[in-house]
Amino acid sequence: MRGAKVSVRDLRKRYGAVKALDGVTFDVESGEYFVILGPVGSGRSTLLKCIAGLERPDSGDILFDGESVLGLPPEKRLVGYMPPGYALFPHMTVWENVAYGLWIRGYPRREVEERVEEALKLVGLLHRADSYPHQLSGGQRQRIALARALASGARVLLLDEPLTALDAVLTLEVRREVRRLAKSLGLTVIHVTHNQEEAMA
């Protein structure tokens, strides 16, 4: 499945007196890796949440391949969202963490098994499917979050400060892995960060 072209048009979002988004407009081509650089508090996370369907903008539009997605719930947008940190369930195994989103969407058991297995193979963690998050390294936990996004059948991958919890060595490793997988799968990626070096890389 190829990545969708993402078009953001004059997007605005307020929280009380605070303008989180003030007329944001841009296009990300299908299969493009797009990085947004900005300081903490500049509305980057709000932007990703609006694209994912977790927040509703006050005005403006978000289009995938020319079609507005504002009326679609998050599970219908085919978006993989990786929030800051890992956002993993500590009481669930690696396999269960990746499968969870598919279960709550009502996918048949066989399809869940196939999708989870394929996603864990892609990130090199199939052999740790029965492990729990606390038994894995930071880089491996980040790859679980990536596998969860891939298993969902995402056409657009949204990365919100995905490398902040990693040390310097793991940052390089995970950065390369994400780029490799995104390119091989043809995903459209929007990656937000406050780190200039990370953005340039």
PDB file of C-alpha atoms in Angstrom:
ATOM      1  CA  MET A   1       0.000   0.000   0.000  1.00  0.00           C
ATOM      2  CA  ARG A   2       1.474   3.321  -1.047  1.00  0.00           C
ATOM      3  CA  GLY A   3       1.554   6.310   1.258  1.00  0.00           C
ATOM      4  CA  ALA A   4      -1.115   8.962   0.926  1.00  0.00           C
ATOM      5  CA  LYS A   5      -0.435  12.537  -0.135  1.00  0.00           C
ATOM      6  CA  VAL A   6      -1.230  14.708   2.901  1.00  0.00           C
ATOM      7  CA  SER A   7      -2.491  18.260   2.413  1.00  0.00           C
ATOM      8  CA  VAL A   8      -3.054  20.578   5.374  1.00  0.00           C
ATOM      9  CA  ARG A   9      -5.053  23.712   4.584  1.00  0.00           C
ATOM     10  CA  ASP A  10      -5.245  26.809   6.818  1.00  0.00           C
ATOM     11  CA  LEU A  11      -5.472  24.690   9.975  1.00  0.00           C
ATOM     12  CA  ARG A  12      -6.363  26.546  13.168  1.00  0.00           C
ATOM     13  CA  LYS A  13      -6.704  25.311  16.743  1.00  0.00           C
ATOM     14  CA  ARG A  14      -7.079  27.221  20.009  1.00  0.00           C
ATOM     15  CA  TYR A  15      -6.968  26.119  23.613  1.00  0.00           C
ATOM     16  CA  GLY A  16      -8.631  29.024  25.363  1.00  0.00           C
ATOM     17  CA  ALA A  17      -6.539  32.113  24.671  1.00  0.00           C
ATOM     18  CA  VAL A  18      -3.625  30.061  23.317  1.00  0.00           C
ATOM     19  CA  LYS A  19      -3.273  29.678  19.547  1.00  0.00           C
ATOM     20  CA  ALA A  20      -1.779  26.222  19.049  1.00  0.00           C
ATOM     21  CA  LEU A  21      -2.195  26.337  15.250  1.00  0.00           C
ATOM     22  CA  ASP A  22      -2.670  29.556  13.332  1.00  0.00           C
ATOM     23  CA  GLY A  23      -3.301  29.012   9.631  1.00  0.00           C
ATOM     24  CA  VAL A  24      -0.933  26.074   9.003  1.00  0.00           C
ATOM     25  CA  THR A  25      -0.723  25.025   5.338  1.00  0.00           C
ATOM     26  CA  PHE A  26       1.585  22.511   3.649  1.00  0.00           C
ATOM     27  CA  ASP A  27       1.674  19.438   1.386  1.00  0.00           C
ATOM     28  CA  VAL A  28       3.525  16.171   1.877  1.00  0.00           C
ATOM     29  CA  GLU A  29       3.838  14.037  -1.246  1.00  0.00           C
ATOM     30  CA  SER A  30       3.088  10.316  -1.268  1.00  0.00           C
ATOM     31  CA  GLY A  31       6.097   8.419   0.100  1.00  0.00           C
ATOM     32  CA  GLU A  32       7.868  11.588   1.267  1.00  0.00           C
ATOM     33  CA  TYR A  33       9.681  11.814   4.618  1.00  0.00           C
ATOM     34  CA  PHE A  34       8.716  15.258   5.912  1.00  0.00           C
ATOM     35  CA  VAL A  35      10.249  16.796   9.040  1.00  0.00           C
ATOM     36  CA  ILE A  36       8.793  19.701  11.023  1.00  0.00           C
ATOM     37  CA  LEU A  37      11.281  21.480  13.288  1.00  0.00           C
ATOM     38  CA  GLY A  38      10.126  23.775  16.081  1.00  0.00           C
ATOM     39  CA  PRO A  39      10.485  24.528  19.791  1.00  0.00           C
ATOM     40  CA  VAL A  40       8.431  22.952  22.566  1.00  0.00           C
ATOM     41  CA  GLY A  41       5.007  24.591  22.721  1.00  0.00           C
ATOM     42  CA  SER A  42       4.899  25.548  19.033  1.00  0.00           C
ATOM     43  CA  GLY A  43       1.905  23.316  18.217  1.00  0.00           C
ATOM     44  CA  ARG A  44       3.743  20.410  16.591  1.00  0.00           C
ATOM     45  CA  SER A  45       2.027  17.709  18.658  1.00  0.00           C
ATOM     46  CA  THR A  46      -1.370  19.373  18.195  1.00  0.00           C
ATOM     47  CA  LEU A  47      -0.813  19.300  14.446  1.00  0.00           C
ATOM     48  CA  LEU A  48      -0.094  15.558  14.441  1.00  0.00           C
ATOM     49  CA  LYS A  49      -3.090  14.852  16.677  1.00  0.00           C
ATOM     50  CA  CYS A  50      -5.331  16.747  14.260  1.00  0.00           C
ATOM     51  CA  ILE A  51      -3.985  14.735  11.318  1.00  0.00           C
ATOM     52  CA  ALA A  52      -4.464  11.500  13.277  1.00  0.00           C
ATOM     53  CA  GLY A  53      -8.016  12.449  14.272  1.00  0.00           C
ATOM     54  CA  LEU A  54      -7.261  12.632  17.994  1.00  0.00           C
ATOM     55  CA  GLU A  55      -8.004  16.379  18.049  1.00  0.00           C
ATOM     56  CA  ARG A  56     -10.480  18.315  15.940  1.00  0.00           C
ATOM     57  CA  PRO A  57      -9.252  21.603  14.441  1.00  0.00           C
ATOM     58  CA  ASP A  58     -11.368  24.731  14.891  1.00  0.00           C
ATOM     59  CA  SER A  59     -11.151  25.428  11.157  1.00  0.00           C
ATOM     60  CA  GLY A  60      -9.239  24.430   8.043  1.00  0.00           C
ATOM     61  CA  ASP A  61      -9.017  21.055   6.359  1.00  0.00           C
ATOM     62  CA  ILE A  62      -6.849  17.920   6.165  1.00  0.00           C
ATOM     63  CA  LEU A  63      -6.873  15.907   2.949  1.00  0.00           C
ATOM     64  CA  PHE A  64      -5.430  12.505   2.058  1.00  0.00           C
ATOM     65  CA  ASP A  65      -5.029  12.110  -1.711  1.00  0.00           C
ATOM     66  CA  GLY A  66      -7.323  15.098  -2.218  1.00  0.00           C
ATOM     67  CA  GLU A  67     -10.157  13.810  -0.001  1.00  0.00           C
ATOM     68  CA  SER A  68     -10.970  15.465   3.337  1.00  0.00           C
ATOM     69  CA  VAL A  69     -10.548  13.153   6.343  1.00  0.00           C
ATOM     70  CA  LEU A  70     -12.058  15.501   8.938  1.00  0.00           C
ATOM     71  CA  GLY A  71     -15.246  13.452   9.021  1.00  0.00           C
ATOM     72  CA  LEU A  72     -13.391  10.172   9.567  1.00  0.00           C
ATOM     73  CA  PRO A  73     -12.649   8.703  13.023  1.00  0.00           C
ATOM     74  CA  PRO A  74      -8.985   7.904  13.792  1.00  0.00           C
ATOM     75  CA  GLU A  75      -9.327   4.185  13.040  1.00  0.00           C
ATOM     76  CA  LYS A  76     -10.590   4.924   9.501  1.00  0.00           C
ATOM     77  CA  ARG A  77      -7.737   7.251   8.511  1.00  0.00           C
ATOM     78  CA  LEU A  78      -5.057   4.544   8.105  1.00  0.00           C
ATOM     79  CA  VAL A  79      -2.648   6.617  10.177  1.00  0.00           C
ATOM     80  CA  GLY A  80       0.016   5.265  12.507  1.00  0.00           C
ATOM     81  CA  TYR A  81       0.693   7.695  15.367  1.00  0.00           C
ATOM     82  CA  MET A  82       3.770   7.309  17.568  1.00  0.00           C
ATOM     83  CA  PRO A  83       3.456   9.667  20.560  1.00  0.00           C
ATOM     84  CA  PRO A  84       6.442  10.850  22.634  1.00  0.00           C
ATOM     85  CA  GLY A  85       7.949   7.990  24.633  1.00  0.00           C
ATOM     86  CA  TYR A  86       6.703   4.500  23.925  1.00  0.00           C
ATOM     87  CA  ALA A  87       3.045   4.522  25.072  1.00  0.00           C
ATOM     88  CA  LEU A  88       3.183   0.741  25.556  1.00  0.00           C
ATOM     89  CA  PHE A  89       1.028  -1.329  27.898  1.00  0.00           C
ATOM     90  CA  PRO A  90       3.458  -2.721  30.508  1.00  0.00           C
ATOM     91  CA  HIS A  91       1.201  -5.659  31.414  1.00  0.00           C
ATOM     92  CA  MET A  92       1.000  -6.842  27.782  1.00  0.00           C
ATOM     93  CA  THR A  93       3.568  -8.808  25.800  1.00  0.00           C
ATOM     94  CA  VAL A  94       5.179  -7.401  22.676  1.00  0.00           C
ATOM     95  CA  TRP A  95       2.713  -9.407  20.564  1.00  0.00           C
ATOM     96  CA  GLU A  96      -0.284  -8.159  22.555  1.00  0.00           C
ATOM     97  CA  ASN A  97       0.874  -4.530  22.358  1.00  0.00           C
ATOM     98  CA  VAL A  98       1.081  -4.718  18.575  1.00  0.00           C
ATOM     99  CA  ALA A  99      -2.225  -6.605  18.270  1.00  0.00           C
ATOM    100  CA  TYR A 100      -4.239  -4.413  20.635  1.00  0.00           C
ATOM    101  CA  GLY A 101      -5.312  -1.791  18.101  1.00  0.00           C
ATOM    102  CA  LEU A 102      -6.415  -4.499  15.679  1.00  0.00           C
ATOM    103  CA  TRP A 103      -8.441  -6.279  18.366  1.00  0.00           C
ATOM    104  CA  ILE A 104     -10.402  -3.179  19.320  1.00  0.00           C
ATOM    105  CA  ARG A 105     -11.163  -2.527  15.644  1.00  0.00           C
ATOM    106  CA  GLY A 106     -12.654  -6.005  15.346  1.00  0.00           C
ATOM    107  CA  TYR A 107     -10.227  -7.595  12.879  1.00  0.00           C
ATOM    108  CA  PRO A 108     -10.601 -11.386  12.497  1.00  0.00           C
ATOM    109  CA  ARG A 109      -8.184 -13.397  14.623  1.00  0.00           C
ATOM    110  CA  ARG A 110      -6.337 -14.869  11.644  1.00  0.00           C
ATOM    111  CA  GLU A 111      -5.770 -11.442  10.085  1.00  0.00           C
ATOM    112  CA  VAL A 112      -4.543 -10.069  13.432  1.00  0.00           C
ATOM    113  CA  GLU A 113      -2.027 -12.896  13.684  1.00  0.00           C
ATOM    114  CA  GLU A 114      -0.789 -12.326  10.127  1.00  0.00           C
ATOM    115  CA  ARG A 115      -0.476  -8.556  10.515  1.00  0.00           C
ATOM    116  CA  VAL A 116       1.310  -8.763  13.872  1.00  0.00           C
ATOM    117  CA  GLU A 117       3.738 -11.416  12.676  1.00  0.00           C
ATOM    118  CA  GLU A 118       4.597  -9.414   9.549  1.00  0.00           C
ATOM    119  CA  ALA A 119       5.066  -6.169  11.500  1.00  0.00           C
ATOM    120  CA  LEU A 120       7.319  -7.828  14.086  1.00  0.00           C
ATOM    121  CA  LYS A 121       9.385  -9.398  11.308  1.00  0.00           C
ATOM    122  CA  LEU A 122       9.822  -5.978   9.684  1.00  0.00           C
ATOM    123  CA  VAL A 123      11.229  -4.451  12.877  1.00  0.00           C
ATOM    124  CA  GLY A 124      13.255  -7.550  13.821  1.00  0.00           C
ATOM    125  CA  LEU A 125      11.378  -8.414  17.010  1.00  0.00           C
ATOM    126  CA  LEU A 126       9.443 -11.575  16.163  1.00  0.00           C
ATOM    127  CA  HIS A 127      11.784 -13.561  18.417  1.00  0.00           C
ATOM    128  CA  ARG A 128      10.774 -11.320  21.364  1.00  0.00           C
ATOM    129  CA  ALA A 129       7.017 -11.575  20.787  1.00  0.00           C
ATOM    130  CA  ASP A 130       6.431 -13.127  24.229  1.00  0.00           C
ATOM    131  CA  SER A 131       8.569 -10.611  26.120  1.00  0.00           C
ATOM    132  CA  TYR A 132       7.234  -7.691  28.147  1.00  0.00           C
ATOM    133  CA  PRO A 133       8.301  -4.073  27.506  1.00  0.00           C
ATOM    134  CA  HIS A 134      10.377  -3.854  30.703  1.00  0.00           C
ATOM    135  CA  GLN A 135      12.508  -6.770  29.452  1.00  0.00           C
ATOM    136  CA  LEU A 136      13.582  -4.868  26.332  1.00  0.00           C
ATOM    137  CA  SER A 137      15.979  -2.033  25.566  1.00  0.00           C
ATOM    138  CA  GLY A 138      14.821   1.471  24.743  1.00  0.00           C
ATOM    139  CA  GLY A 139      15.474   0.914  21.061  1.00  0.00           C
ATOM    140  CA  GLN A 140      13.485  -2.312  21.071  1.00  0.00           C
ATOM    141  CA  ARG A 141      10.558  -0.634  22.844  1.00  0.00           C
ATOM    142  CA  GLN A 142      10.569   2.081  20.213  1.00  0.00           C
ATOM    143  CA  ARG A 143      10.457  -0.603  17.529  1.00  0.00           C
ATOM    144  CA  ILE A 144       7.378  -2.142  19.209  1.00  0.00           C
ATOM    145  CA  ALA A 145       5.632   1.210  18.815  1.00  0.00           C
ATOM    146  CA  LEU A 146       6.699   1.279  15.172  1.00  0.00           C
ATOM    147  CA  ALA A 147       5.448  -2.300  14.625  1.00  0.00           C
ATOM    148  CA  ARG A 148       2.086  -1.323  16.123  1.00  0.00           C
ATOM    149  CA  ALA A 149       1.788   1.506  13.599  1.00  0.00           C
ATOM    150  CA  LEU A 150       2.803  -0.761  10.711  1.00  0.00           C
ATOM    151  CA  ALA A 151       0.373  -3.523  11.730  1.00  0.00           C
ATOM    152  CA  SER A 152      -2.509  -1.075  11.495  1.00  0.00           C
ATOM    153  CA  GLY A 153      -1.972  -0.843   7.731  1.00  0.00           C
ATOM    154  CA  ALA A 154      -0.980   2.799   8.016  1.00  0.00           C
ATOM    155  CA  ARG A 155      -0.455   4.818   4.843  1.00  0.00           C
ATOM    156  CA  VAL A 156       0.724   7.816   6.866  1.00  0.00           C
ATOM    157  CA  LEU A 157       3.134   7.538   9.788  1.00  0.00           C
ATOM    158  CA  LEU A 158       3.174  10.387  12.334  1.00  0.00           C
ATOM    159  CA  LEU A 159       6.242  10.542  14.579  1.00  0.00           C
ATOM    160  CA  ASP A 160       6.043  12.878  17.590  1.00  0.00           C
ATOM    161  CA  GLU A 161       9.552  13.354  19.031  1.00  0.00           C
ATOM    162  CA  PRO A 162      10.225   9.637  18.446  1.00  0.00           C
ATOM    163  CA  LEU A 163      13.875   9.679  19.521  1.00  0.00           C
ATOM    164  CA  THR A 164      13.844  11.794  22.694  1.00  0.00           C
ATOM    165  CA  ALA A 165      13.880   8.825  25.089  1.00  0.00           C
ATOM    166  CA  LEU A 166      16.906   7.174  23.426  1.00  0.00           C
ATOM    167  CA  ASP A 167      20.624   7.556  24.006  1.00  0.00           C
ATOM    168  CA  ALA A 168      22.933   8.744  21.217  1.00  0.00           C
ATOM    169  CA  VAL A 169      23.756   5.266  19.851  1.00  0.00           C
ATOM    170  CA  LEU A 170      20.134   4.088  19.843  1.00  0.00           C
ATOM    171  CA  THR A 171      19.021   7.363  18.271  1.00  0.00           C
ATOM    172  CA  LEU A 172      21.179   6.650  15.226  1.00  0.00           C
ATOM    173  CA  GLU A 173      20.015   3.021  15.055  1.00  0.00           C
ATOM    174  CA  VAL A 174      16.295   3.773  15.322  1.00  0.00           C
ATOM    175  CA  ARG A 175      16.541   6.756  12.953  1.00  0.00           C
ATOM    176  CA  ARG A 176      18.089   4.552  10.274  1.00  0.00           C
ATOM    177  CA  GLU A 177      15.521   1.809  10.887  1.00  0.00           C
ATOM    178  CA  VAL A 178      12.545   4.129  10.580  1.00  0.00           C
ATOM    179  CA  ARG A 179      13.885   5.648   7.369  1.00  0.00           C
ATOM    180  CA  ARG A 180      14.610   2.204   5.889  1.00  0.00           C
ATOM    181  CA  LEU A 181      11.144   0.833   6.700  1.00  0.00           C
ATOM    182  CA  ALA A 182       9.355   3.975   5.540  1.00  0.00           C
ATOM    183  CA  LYS A 183      11.165   3.877   2.219  1.00  0.00           C
ATOM    184  CA  SER A 184      10.732   0.139   1.655  1.00  0.00           C
ATOM    185  CA  LEU A 185       6.995   0.313   2.429  1.00  0.00           C
ATOM    186  CA  GLY A 186       6.397   3.572   0.557  1.00  0.00           C
ATOM    187  CA  LEU A 187       4.925   5.256   3.633  1.00  0.00           C
ATOM    188  CA  THR A 188       4.342   8.977   3.919  1.00  0.00           C
ATOM    189  CA  VAL A 189       6.048  10.141   7.128  1.00  0.00           C
ATOM    190  CA  ILE A 190       5.574  13.368   9.101  1.00  0.00           C
ATOM    191  CA  HIS A 191       8.191  13.604  11.843  1.00  0.00           C
ATOM    192  CA  VAL A 192       8.185  16.473  14.349  1.00  0.00           C
ATOM    193  CA  THR A 193      11.127  17.370  16.572  1.00  0.00           C
ATOM    194  CA  HIS A 194      12.725  20.252  18.448  1.00  0.00           C
ATOM    195  CA  ASN A 195      16.215  18.861  17.701  1.00  0.00           C
ATOM    196  CA  GLN A 196      17.890  20.574  14.741  1.00  0.00           C
ATOM    197  CA  GLU A 197      20.489  17.834  14.256  1.00  0.00           C
ATOM    198  CA  GLU A 198      17.776  15.176  14.185  1.00  0.00           C
ATOM    199  CA  ALA A 199      15.752  17.185  11.670  1.00  0.00           C
ATOM    200  CA  MET A 200      18.713  17.692   9.337  1.00  0.00           C
ATOM    201  CA  ALA A 201      19.672  13.995   9.509  1.00  0.00           C
TER     202      ALA A 201
END
